[in-house]
Amino acid sequence: MPAGSDWPAPTVVETVQTTRAGTRTARAVLEDSLARIAELDAGLNAFSVVLAERARAEADERDRHLAGGGTPGPLHGVPVAIKEEIAVEGAVTTFGGDGNSTPAPADAEVVRRLRAAGAVIVGKTTMPEFGAWPFTESVSHGVTRNPWDPTRTPGGSSGGTAVAVAAGMVPVGLGGDGGGSIRIPSAACGLFGLKPQRGRVTTAPEPHLWWALGTAGPLARTVLDAAVVYDVVRGDVEGDLFRAGPAESFVEAAGREPGRLRIGWSTKPVSVGVRPDPIHVRAVEDTARLLADLGHDVRPVDPAYPDPTPAFVPQFFAGIRAEADAVEHFDRLERRTRATYRLGSWVTPRVREWALERTERVSEQANRVFQDVDVLLTPAVAHRPRRVGALDGIGPARAALASLPSIAYAALWNVAGNPAASVPCGLAGDGLPVAVQLVGRTDDEPTLLSLSAQLERARPFPVLGR
């Protein structure tokens, strides 16, 4: 990784401080970002497309706005990367494959909000086709590599975004989480990744993302960076299938002490037959001790997890099939994707509606743990990051089996809808980051943000190159 006075790259908050004060121009910040992409991305493959010239024009417009006496937005001049499944005007929404060929006519609502806040959209990031697997590998865009160890996966499906942020190519990026796809790559790359409450962030122009499972959100190097971006993009619009309840400013939550919380911890996986790596068990135990030292009431619990499979699997297939039906060139999809499409043919609208009803029951059962605790602490993932090539030559059944350790603690909370965060807790002996997961009550992202920020102060997150 590069070294020097500008490395590690500045955070969102640091970037905004300089661009709003006028000590650095948005164009200068962007050129640093583009230079890091040019230097690093050939070996990491985070970006599927870099929109350099449009980004330069956008950065220049930010500078003209400020020079003309305009009020800078909360993300003034911040370079941002966008996951391939989120529409960016003028770029093809590839979903990680070759199924589309026509550029998007308009930005997705979250991208529009980022631009309105002063952000500069740098490019789009790699993902497995339709985000089906927690490994960022595709026939179309190749293998994306973990910047901490390029022989290892960055996870997925928001792996390209995670790599771009962890390697300092951009201060922040947008991902999506339908079964852990923000939290898994955040855990693998040493980032803070919060999956928000279902319905907290609009999916417009789409009414949903994998029905009740998916949501969009930022991957960031600090809790405060994530909170700043969430306060820009959150909020629903007419036509959204799901809507979250009220919540206070995420920035304010990240900036306050959490108070004394009841925190339950468990290393029991939701997925049957998966055993957590001892590194991740120790990470949970160490974090539990740290939280107790910080004054919280910390205790082991049995979460009595419900089985999310009957609710998750039909929505997974229904989501893949809906996205595949919408692309321009179905025949250009990967063979594994087309096989997954065929395997999901049993998910009729009636089955999908049954799964959505089952989702409500799973949510009710999963949330019983919060009768006794305020926050649940678990591993973020079960296994260490695999070597790249996890999807080479395998079909959907073997890909699903390979994915189980990654989603063993994460996917339940997509079904239940609760906010859940991957929080970095250092580096393991293999040189790769380690993370834990914090899960909150329904609509209680603020508690997760304040607690995560407290952990960040007590045990600073790892930064590549530092």
PDB file of C-alpha atoms in Angstrom, residues 172-432:
ATOM      1  CA  VAL A 172     -16.879   5.798   1.735  1.00  0.00           C
ATOM      2  CA  GLY A 173     -18.981   3.669  -0.580  1.00  0.00           C
ATOM      3  CA  LEU A 174     -22.540   2.410  -0.881  1.00  0.00           C
ATOM      4  CA  GLY A 175     -23.318  -1.280  -0.678  1.00  0.00           C
ATOM      5  CA  GLY A 176     -26.380  -3.427  -0.208  1.00  0.00           C
ATOM      6  CA  ASP A 177     -27.255  -6.118   2.326  1.00  0.00           C
ATOM      7  CA  GLY A 178     -29.718  -8.904   1.522  1.00  0.00           C
ATOM      8  CA  GLY A 179     -28.112 -11.615   3.656  1.00  0.00           C
ATOM      9  CA  GLY A 180     -25.060  -9.978   5.194  1.00  0.00           C
ATOM     10  CA  SER A 181     -23.634  -8.227   2.146  1.00  0.00           C
ATOM     11  CA  ILE A 182     -22.626  -5.038   3.975  1.00  0.00           C
ATOM     12  CA  ARG A 183     -21.493  -6.768   7.178  1.00  0.00           C
ATOM     13  CA  ILE A 184     -19.555  -9.678   5.622  1.00  0.00           C
ATOM     14  CA  PRO A 185     -17.156  -7.584   3.490  1.00  0.00           C
ATOM     15  CA  SER A 186     -16.874  -5.023   6.283  1.00  0.00           C
ATOM     16  CA  ALA A 187     -15.721  -7.825   8.591  1.00  0.00           C
ATOM     17  CA  ALA A 188     -13.218  -9.126   6.038  1.00  0.00           C
ATOM     18  CA  CYS A 189     -11.781  -5.672   5.279  1.00  0.00           C
ATOM     19  CA  GLY A 190     -11.757  -3.990   8.707  1.00  0.00           C
ATOM     20  CA  LEU A 191     -14.615  -1.549   8.101  1.00  0.00           C
ATOM     21  CA  PHE A 192     -17.655  -0.470  10.045  1.00  0.00           C
ATOM     22  CA  GLY A 193     -20.746  -1.757   8.254  1.00  0.00           C
ATOM     23  CA  LEU A 194     -24.246  -1.189   9.603  1.00  0.00           C
ATOM     24  CA  LYS A 195     -27.229  -2.897   8.027  1.00  0.00           C
ATOM     25  CA  PRO A 196     -30.033  -0.511   8.907  1.00  0.00           C
ATOM     26  CA  GLN A 197     -33.557  -1.342   9.954  1.00  0.00           C
ATOM     27  CA  ARG A 198     -35.651  -2.693   7.096  1.00  0.00           C
ATOM     28  CA  GLY A 199     -37.212   0.280   5.303  1.00  0.00           C
ATOM     29  CA  ARG A 200     -34.791   2.847   6.749  1.00  0.00           C
ATOM     30  CA  VAL A 201     -33.200   3.557   3.355  1.00  0.00           C
ATOM     31  CA  THR A 202     -35.304   3.803   0.218  1.00  0.00           C
ATOM     32  CA  THR A 203     -34.722   1.323  -2.603  1.00  0.00           C
ATOM     33  CA  ALA A 204     -36.343   3.671  -5.178  1.00  0.00           C
ATOM     34  CA  PRO A 205     -36.813   3.463  -8.072  1.00  0.00           C
ATOM     35  CA  GLU A 206     -37.222  -0.207  -7.128  1.00  0.00           C
ATOM     36  CA  PRO A 207     -39.997  -0.913  -4.591  1.00  0.00           C
ATOM     37  CA  HIS A 208     -37.817  -3.435  -2.745  1.00  0.00           C
ATOM     38  CA  LEU A 209     -34.465  -5.240  -2.757  1.00  0.00           C
ATOM     39  CA  TRP A 210     -35.013  -8.998  -2.542  1.00  0.00           C
ATOM     40  CA  TRP A 211     -38.437  -8.294  -1.024  1.00  0.00           C
ATOM     41  CA  ALA A 212     -38.118  -8.052   2.792  1.00  0.00           C
ATOM     42  CA  LEU A 213     -34.437  -9.007   2.910  1.00  0.00           C
ATOM     43  CA  GLY A 214     -32.412  -6.209   1.363  1.00  0.00           C
ATOM     44  CA  THR A 215     -31.390  -2.662   2.099  1.00  0.00           C
ATOM     45  CA  ALA A 216     -28.691  -0.231   0.976  1.00  0.00           C
ATOM     46  CA  GLY A 217     -26.144   1.525   3.156  1.00  0.00           C
ATOM     47  CA  PRO A 218     -22.565   2.772   3.482  1.00  0.00           C
ATOM     48  CA  LEU A 219     -19.361   0.895   4.270  1.00  0.00           C
ATOM     49  CA  ALA A 220     -16.991   3.216   6.123  1.00  0.00           C
ATOM     50  CA  ARG A 221     -13.742   3.366   8.064  1.00  0.00           C
ATOM     51  CA  THR A 222     -15.315   5.030  11.109  1.00  0.00           C
ATOM     52  CA  VAL A 223     -18.668   4.962  12.882  1.00  0.00           C
ATOM     53  CA  LEU A 224     -19.088   8.711  12.451  1.00  0.00           C
ATOM     54  CA  ASP A 225     -18.448   8.492   8.700  1.00  0.00           C
ATOM     55  CA  ALA A 226     -21.211   5.914   8.378  1.00  0.00           C
ATOM     56  CA  ALA A 227     -23.562   8.040  10.483  1.00  0.00           C
ATOM     57  CA  VAL A 228     -22.936  11.136   8.346  1.00  0.00           C
ATOM     58  CA  VAL A 229     -23.784   9.240   5.168  1.00  0.00           C
ATOM     59  CA  TYR A 230     -26.839   7.579   6.694  1.00  0.00           C
ATOM     60  CA  ASP A 231     -28.267  10.931   7.734  1.00  0.00           C
ATOM     61  CA  VAL A 232     -28.003  11.956   4.065  1.00  0.00           C
ATOM     62  CA  VAL A 233     -29.499   8.859   2.413  1.00  0.00           C
ATOM     63  CA  ARG A 234     -32.048   7.562   4.910  1.00  0.00           C
ATOM     64  CA  GLY A 235     -35.778   8.046   4.569  1.00  0.00           C
ATOM     65  CA  ASP A 236     -38.456   6.407   2.448  1.00  0.00           C
ATOM     66  CA  VAL A 237     -40.439   7.633  -0.530  1.00  0.00           C
ATOM     67  CA  GLU A 238     -43.867   6.863  -1.888  1.00  0.00           C
ATOM     68  CA  GLY A 239     -43.847   3.416  -3.463  1.00  0.00           C
ATOM     69  CA  ASP A 240     -41.376   1.798  -1.058  1.00  0.00           C
ATOM     70  CA  LEU A 241     -42.680  -1.573   0.054  1.00  0.00           C
ATOM     71  CA  PHE A 242     -41.238  -1.213   3.587  1.00  0.00           C
ATOM     72  CA  ARG A 243     -40.890   1.725   5.969  1.00  0.00           C
ATOM     73  CA  ALA A 244     -38.924   1.968   9.199  1.00  0.00           C
ATOM     74  CA  GLY A 245     -40.091   3.689  12.351  1.00  0.00           C
ATOM     75  CA  PRO A 246     -38.751   7.022  13.586  1.00  0.00           C
ATOM     76  CA  ALA A 247     -35.146   7.377  14.727  1.00  0.00           C
ATOM     77  CA  GLU A 248     -33.031  10.320  15.847  1.00  0.00           C
ATOM     78  CA  SER A 249     -30.079  11.760  13.946  1.00  0.00           C
ATOM     79  CA  PHE A 250     -27.468   9.066  13.472  1.00  0.00           C
ATOM     80  CA  VAL A 251     -24.674  11.645  13.784  1.00  0.00           C
ATOM     81  CA  GLU A 252     -26.002  12.747  17.162  1.00  0.00           C
ATOM     82  CA  ALA A 253     -26.257   9.119  18.264  1.00  0.00           C
ATOM     83  CA  ALA A 254     -22.673   8.387  17.224  1.00  0.00           C
ATOM     84  CA  GLY A 255     -21.469  11.380  19.202  1.00  0.00           C
ATOM     85  CA  ARG A 256     -22.990  10.537  22.560  1.00  0.00           C
ATOM     86  CA  GLU A 257     -22.168   8.014  25.266  1.00  0.00           C
ATOM     87  CA  PRO A 258     -24.449   4.969  25.150  1.00  0.00           C
ATOM     88  CA  GLY A 259     -25.155   4.815  28.885  1.00  0.00           C
ATOM     89  CA  ARG A 260     -25.186   1.509  30.756  1.00  0.00           C
ATOM     90  CA  LEU A 261     -26.632  -1.183  28.495  1.00  0.00           C
ATOM     91  CA  ARG A 262     -27.667  -4.781  29.005  1.00  0.00           C
ATOM     92  CA  ILE A 263     -25.595  -6.705  26.483  1.00  0.00           C
ATOM     93  CA  GLY A 264     -26.071 -10.406  25.836  1.00  0.00           C
ATOM     94  CA  TRP A 265     -23.413 -12.372  23.991  1.00  0.00           C
ATOM     95  CA  SER A 266     -23.477 -15.704  22.205  1.00  0.00           C
ATOM     96  CA  THR A 267     -21.230 -17.533  19.763  1.00  0.00           C
ATOM     97  CA  LYS A 268     -23.945 -20.017  18.807  1.00  0.00           C
ATOM     98  CA  PRO A 269     -24.478 -19.894  15.016  1.00  0.00           C
ATOM     99  CA  VAL A 270     -27.946 -19.602  13.558  1.00  0.00           C
ATOM    100  CA  SER A 271     -27.013 -22.031  10.762  1.00  0.00           C
ATOM    101  CA  VAL A 272     -26.958 -25.671  11.843  1.00  0.00           C
ATOM    102  CA  GLY A 273     -23.700 -27.522  11.202  1.00  0.00           C
ATOM    103  CA  VAL A 274     -21.477 -24.428  11.157  1.00  0.00           C
ATOM    104  CA  ARG A 275     -18.727 -24.054  13.756  1.00  0.00           C
ATOM    105  CA  PRO A 276     -17.173 -20.637  14.352  1.00  0.00           C
ATOM    106  CA  ASP A 277     -13.445 -20.208  13.992  1.00  0.00           C
ATOM    107  CA  PRO A 278     -11.749 -19.956  17.425  1.00  0.00           C
ATOM    108  CA  ILE A 279     -10.456 -16.513  16.394  1.00  0.00           C
ATOM    109  CA  HIS A 280     -14.024 -15.270  16.168  1.00  0.00           C
ATOM    110  CA  VAL A 281     -15.050 -16.917  19.432  1.00  0.00           C
ATOM    111  CA  ARG A 282     -12.163 -15.159  21.197  1.00  0.00           C
ATOM    112  CA  ALA A 283     -13.123 -11.868  19.546  1.00  0.00           C
ATOM    113  CA  VAL A 284     -16.610 -12.077  21.037  1.00  0.00           C
ATOM    114  CA  GLU A 285     -15.278 -13.061  24.461  1.00  0.00           C
ATOM    115  CA  ASP A 286     -12.685 -10.259  24.407  1.00  0.00           C
ATOM    116  CA  THR A 287     -15.323  -7.746  23.330  1.00  0.00           C
ATOM    117  CA  ALA A 288     -17.657  -8.913  26.089  1.00  0.00           C
ATOM    118  CA  ARG A 289     -14.905  -8.305  28.656  1.00  0.00           C
ATOM    119  CA  LEU A 290     -14.159  -4.881  27.193  1.00  0.00           C
ATOM    120  CA  LEU A 291     -17.836  -3.923  27.312  1.00  0.00           C
ATOM    121  CA  ALA A 292     -18.014  -5.032  30.946  1.00  0.00           C
ATOM    122  CA  ASP A 293     -14.945  -2.903  31.696  1.00  0.00           C
ATOM    123  CA  LEU A 294     -16.730   0.026  30.046  1.00  0.00           C
ATOM    124  CA  GLY A 295     -19.537  -0.353  32.601  1.00  0.00           C
ATOM    125  CA  HIS A 296     -22.157  -2.364  30.752  1.00  0.00           C
ATOM    126  CA  ASP A 297     -24.147  -5.268  32.164  1.00  0.00           C
ATOM    127  CA  VAL A 298     -22.748  -8.093  30.023  1.00  0.00           C
ATOM    128  CA  ARG A 299     -23.927 -11.683  30.210  1.00  0.00           C
ATOM    129  CA  PRO A 300     -23.970 -14.849  28.082  1.00  0.00           C
ATOM    130  CA  VAL A 301     -27.380 -15.624  26.613  1.00  0.00           C
ATOM    131  CA  ASP A 302     -29.067 -18.293  24.527  1.00  0.00           C
ATOM    132  CA  PRO A 303     -30.794 -16.313  21.763  1.00  0.00           C
ATOM    133  CA  ALA A 304     -33.086 -19.276  20.952  1.00  0.00           C
ATOM    134  CA  TYR A 305     -32.787 -18.460  17.279  1.00  0.00           C
ATOM    135  CA  PRO A 306     -35.698 -19.384  15.024  1.00  0.00           C
ATOM    136  CA  ASP A 307     -34.896 -21.075  11.717  1.00  0.00           C
ATOM    137  CA  PRO A 308     -34.959 -18.310   9.075  1.00  0.00           C
ATOM    138  CA  THR A 309     -34.554 -20.720   6.149  1.00  0.00           C
ATOM    139  CA  PRO A 310     -38.256 -21.052   5.154  1.00  0.00           C
ATOM    140  CA  ALA A 311     -38.536 -17.256   5.000  1.00  0.00           C
ATOM    141  CA  PHE A 312     -35.096 -16.504   3.546  1.00  0.00           C
ATOM    142  CA  VAL A 313     -34.765 -19.050   0.737  1.00  0.00           C
ATOM    143  CA  PRO A 314     -37.983 -18.236  -1.174  1.00  0.00           C
ATOM    144  CA  GLN A 315     -37.195 -14.510  -1.042  1.00  0.00           C
ATOM    145  CA  PHE A 316     -33.621 -15.165  -2.169  1.00  0.00           C
ATOM    146  CA  PHE A 317     -34.860 -17.058  -5.228  1.00  0.00           C
ATOM    147  CA  ALA A 318     -37.673 -14.576  -5.861  1.00  0.00           C
ATOM    148  CA  GLY A 319     -35.190 -11.702  -5.719  1.00  0.00           C
ATOM    149  CA  ILE A 320     -32.757 -13.349  -8.140  1.00  0.00           C
ATOM    150  CA  ARG A 321     -35.551 -14.273 -10.540  1.00  0.00           C
ATOM    151  CA  ALA A 322     -37.078 -10.766 -10.463  1.00  0.00           C
ATOM    152  CA  GLU A 323     -33.728  -9.148 -11.239  1.00  0.00           C
ATOM    153  CA  ALA A 324     -32.931 -11.714 -13.947  1.00  0.00           C
ATOM    154  CA  ASP A 325     -36.334 -11.184 -15.566  1.00  0.00           C
ATOM    155  CA  ALA A 326     -35.648  -7.452 -15.733  1.00  0.00           C
ATOM    156  CA  VAL A 327     -32.281  -7.535 -17.530  1.00  0.00           C
ATOM    157  CA  GLU A 328     -32.031  -6.909 -21.260  1.00  0.00           C
ATOM    158  CA  HIS A 329     -30.004 -10.018 -22.149  1.00  0.00           C
ATOM    159  CA  PHE A 330     -30.949 -13.044 -20.063  1.00  0.00           C
ATOM    160  CA  ASP A 331     -28.782 -15.258 -22.264  1.00  0.00           C
ATOM    161  CA  ARG A 332     -25.669 -13.342 -21.195  1.00  0.00           C
ATOM    162  CA  LEU A 333     -26.101 -14.204 -17.527  1.00  0.00           C
ATOM    163  CA  GLU A 334     -23.606 -16.596 -15.942  1.00  0.00           C
ATOM    164  CA  ARG A 335     -24.377 -20.282 -16.209  1.00  0.00           C
ATOM    165  CA  ARG A 336     -24.516 -20.523 -12.398  1.00  0.00           C
ATOM    166  CA  THR A 337     -27.013 -17.637 -12.295  1.00  0.00           C
ATOM    167  CA  ARG A 338     -29.233 -19.260 -14.913  1.00  0.00           C
ATOM    168  CA  ALA A 339     -29.091 -22.517 -12.949  1.00  0.00           C
ATOM    169  CA  THR A 340     -30.095 -20.634  -9.799  1.00  0.00           C
ATOM    170  CA  TYR A 341     -32.952 -19.063 -11.733  1.00  0.00           C
ATOM    171  CA  ARG A 342     -34.203 -22.507 -12.775  1.00  0.00           C
ATOM    172  CA  LEU A 343     -33.835 -23.889  -9.238  1.00  0.00           C
ATOM    173  CA  GLY A 344     -36.085 -21.104  -7.987  1.00  0.00           C
ATOM    174  CA  SER A 345     -38.947 -21.824 -10.366  1.00  0.00           C
ATOM    175  CA  TRP A 346     -40.964 -23.326  -7.482  1.00  0.00           C
ATOM    176  CA  VAL A 347     -41.204 -19.874  -5.861  1.00  0.00           C
ATOM    177  CA  THR A 348     -44.562 -18.819  -7.212  1.00  0.00           C
ATOM    178  CA  PRO A 349     -46.194 -15.564  -6.057  1.00  0.00           C
ATOM    179  CA  ARG A 350     -48.170 -17.604  -3.535  1.00  0.00           C
ATOM    180  CA  VAL A 351     -44.970 -19.143  -2.111  1.00  0.00           C
ATOM    181  CA  ARG A 352     -43.352 -15.718  -1.960  1.00  0.00           C
ATOM    182  CA  GLU A 353     -46.308 -14.300  -0.044  1.00  0.00           C
ATOM    183  CA  TRP A 354     -46.151 -17.250   2.342  1.00  0.00           C
ATOM    184  CA  ALA A 355     -42.459 -16.492   2.914  1.00  0.00           C
ATOM    185  CA  LEU A 356     -43.275 -12.856   3.663  1.00  0.00           C
ATOM    186  CA  GLU A 357     -45.842 -13.984   6.228  1.00  0.00           C
ATOM    187  CA  ARG A 358     -43.243 -16.342   7.683  1.00  0.00           C
ATOM    188  CA  THR A 359     -40.844 -13.388   7.886  1.00  0.00           C
ATOM    189  CA  GLU A 360     -43.146 -11.706  10.393  1.00  0.00           C
ATOM    190  CA  ARG A 361     -43.173 -14.833  12.587  1.00  0.00           C
ATOM    191  CA  VAL A 362     -39.396 -15.183  12.435  1.00  0.00           C
ATOM    192  CA  SER A 363     -39.009 -11.532  13.384  1.00  0.00           C
ATOM    193  CA  GLU A 364     -41.281 -11.948  16.380  1.00  0.00           C
ATOM    194  CA  GLN A 365     -39.345 -15.015  17.583  1.00  0.00           C
ATOM    195  CA  ALA A 366     -35.904 -13.523  16.958  1.00  0.00           C
ATOM    196  CA  ASN A 367     -36.767 -10.358  18.854  1.00  0.00           C
ATOM    197  CA  ARG A 368     -37.649 -12.217  22.046  1.00  0.00           C
ATOM    198  CA  VAL A 369     -33.996 -12.001  23.064  1.00  0.00           C
ATOM    199  CA  PHE A 370     -34.475  -8.236  23.435  1.00  0.00           C
ATOM    200  CA  GLN A 371     -36.924  -8.740  26.278  1.00  0.00           C
ATOM    201  CA  ASP A 372     -33.863  -9.258  28.477  1.00  0.00           C
ATOM    202  CA  VAL A 373     -31.048  -7.374  26.709  1.00  0.00           C
ATOM    203  CA  ASP A 374     -30.626  -4.131  24.791  1.00  0.00           C
ATOM    204  CA  VAL A 375     -27.973  -5.395  22.360  1.00  0.00           C
ATOM    205  CA  LEU A 376     -26.903  -8.836  21.187  1.00  0.00           C
ATOM    206  CA  LEU A 377     -23.169  -9.496  20.579  1.00  0.00           C
ATOM    207  CA  THR A 378     -22.158 -12.347  18.222  1.00  0.00           C
ATOM    208  CA  PRO A 379     -19.455 -13.154  15.681  1.00  0.00           C
ATOM    209  CA  ALA A 380     -19.941 -11.298  12.417  1.00  0.00           C
ATOM    210  CA  VAL A 381     -19.057 -14.381  10.343  1.00  0.00           C
ATOM    211  CA  ALA A 382     -18.080 -17.947  11.229  1.00  0.00           C
ATOM    212  CA  HIS A 383     -14.921 -18.522   9.158  1.00  0.00           C
ATOM    213  CA  ARG A 384     -11.849 -16.544   8.195  1.00  0.00           C
ATOM    214  CA  PRO A 385     -11.819 -15.055   4.659  1.00  0.00           C
ATOM    215  CA  ARG A 386     -11.365 -17.806   2.086  1.00  0.00           C
ATOM    216  CA  ARG A 387      -8.770 -17.861  -0.643  1.00  0.00           C
ATOM    217  CA  VAL A 388      -9.956 -16.208  -3.844  1.00  0.00           C
ATOM    218  CA  GLY A 389     -11.548 -18.502  -6.386  1.00  0.00           C
ATOM    219  CA  ALA A 390     -14.242 -19.741  -4.015  1.00  0.00           C
ATOM    220  CA  LEU A 391     -16.784 -19.869  -6.860  1.00  0.00           C
ATOM    221  CA  ASP A 392     -14.535 -21.374  -9.526  1.00  0.00           C
ATOM    222  CA  GLY A 393     -16.249 -24.192 -11.404  1.00  0.00           C
ATOM    223  CA  ILE A 394     -19.097 -24.760  -8.966  1.00  0.00           C
ATOM    224  CA  GLY A 395     -22.858 -24.590  -9.354  1.00  0.00           C
ATOM    225  CA  PRO A 396     -25.469 -23.013  -7.101  1.00  0.00           C
ATOM    226  CA  ALA A 397     -25.731 -25.930  -4.642  1.00  0.00           C
ATOM    227  CA  ARG A 398     -22.014 -25.976  -3.840  1.00  0.00           C
ATOM    228  CA  ALA A 399     -21.926 -22.172  -3.854  1.00  0.00           C
ATOM    229  CA  ALA A 400     -24.711 -22.151  -1.263  1.00  0.00           C
ATOM    230  CA  LEU A 401     -22.804 -24.593   0.952  1.00  0.00           C
ATOM    231  CA  ALA A 402     -19.632 -22.508   0.616  1.00  0.00           C
ATOM    232  CA  SER A 403     -21.633 -19.436   1.634  1.00  0.00           C
ATOM    233  CA  LEU A 404     -23.074 -20.821   4.869  1.00  0.00           C
ATOM    234  CA  PRO A 405     -20.183 -19.804   7.176  1.00  0.00           C
ATOM    235  CA  SER A 406     -20.377 -16.231   5.894  1.00  0.00           C
ATOM    236  CA  ILE A 407     -24.096 -15.810   6.517  1.00  0.00           C
ATOM    237  CA  ALA A 408     -24.343 -18.002   9.636  1.00  0.00           C
ATOM    238  CA  TYR A 409     -24.855 -15.032  11.982  1.00  0.00           C
ATOM    239  CA  ALA A 410     -25.984 -12.388   9.491  1.00  0.00           C
ATOM    240  CA  ALA A 411     -28.917 -13.581   7.379  1.00  0.00           C
ATOM    241  CA  LEU A 412     -31.375 -14.032  10.260  1.00  0.00           C
ATOM    242  CA  TRP A 413     -31.386 -10.277  10.837  1.00  0.00           C
ATOM    243  CA  ASN A 414     -32.265  -9.615   7.210  1.00  0.00           C
ATOM    244  CA  VAL A 415     -35.329 -11.769   7.735  1.00  0.00           C
ATOM    245  CA  ALA A 416     -36.130 -10.207  11.104  1.00  0.00           C
ATOM    246  CA  GLY A 417     -35.413  -6.705   9.790  1.00  0.00           C
ATOM    247  CA  ASN A 418     -33.388  -5.541  12.806  1.00  0.00           C
ATOM    248  CA  PRO A 419     -30.383  -3.245  12.522  1.00  0.00           C
ATOM    249  CA  ALA A 420     -27.074  -5.109  12.829  1.00  0.00           C
ATOM    250  CA  ALA A 421     -23.498  -3.864  12.570  1.00  0.00           C
ATOM    251  CA  SER A 422     -20.118  -5.420  11.854  1.00  0.00           C
ATOM    252  CA  VAL A 423     -17.660  -3.733  14.207  1.00  0.00           C
ATOM    253  CA  PRO A 424     -13.888  -4.177  13.703  1.00  0.00           C
ATOM    254  CA  CYS A 425     -11.890  -5.400  16.690  1.00  0.00           C
ATOM    255  CA  GLY A 426      -8.312  -5.664  15.464  1.00  0.00           C
ATOM    256  CA  LEU A 427      -6.152  -7.972  13.395  1.00  0.00           C
ATOM    257  CA  ALA A 428      -5.666 -11.718  13.836  1.00  0.00           C
ATOM    258  CA  GLY A 429      -2.402 -13.617  13.542  1.00  0.00           C
ATOM    259  CA  ASP A 430      -3.142 -14.218   9.858  1.00  0.00           C
ATOM    260  CA  GLY A 431      -2.884 -10.461   9.256  1.00  0.00           C
ATOM    261  CA  LEU A 432      -6.560 -10.099   8.390  1.00  0.00           C
TER     262      LEU A 432
END
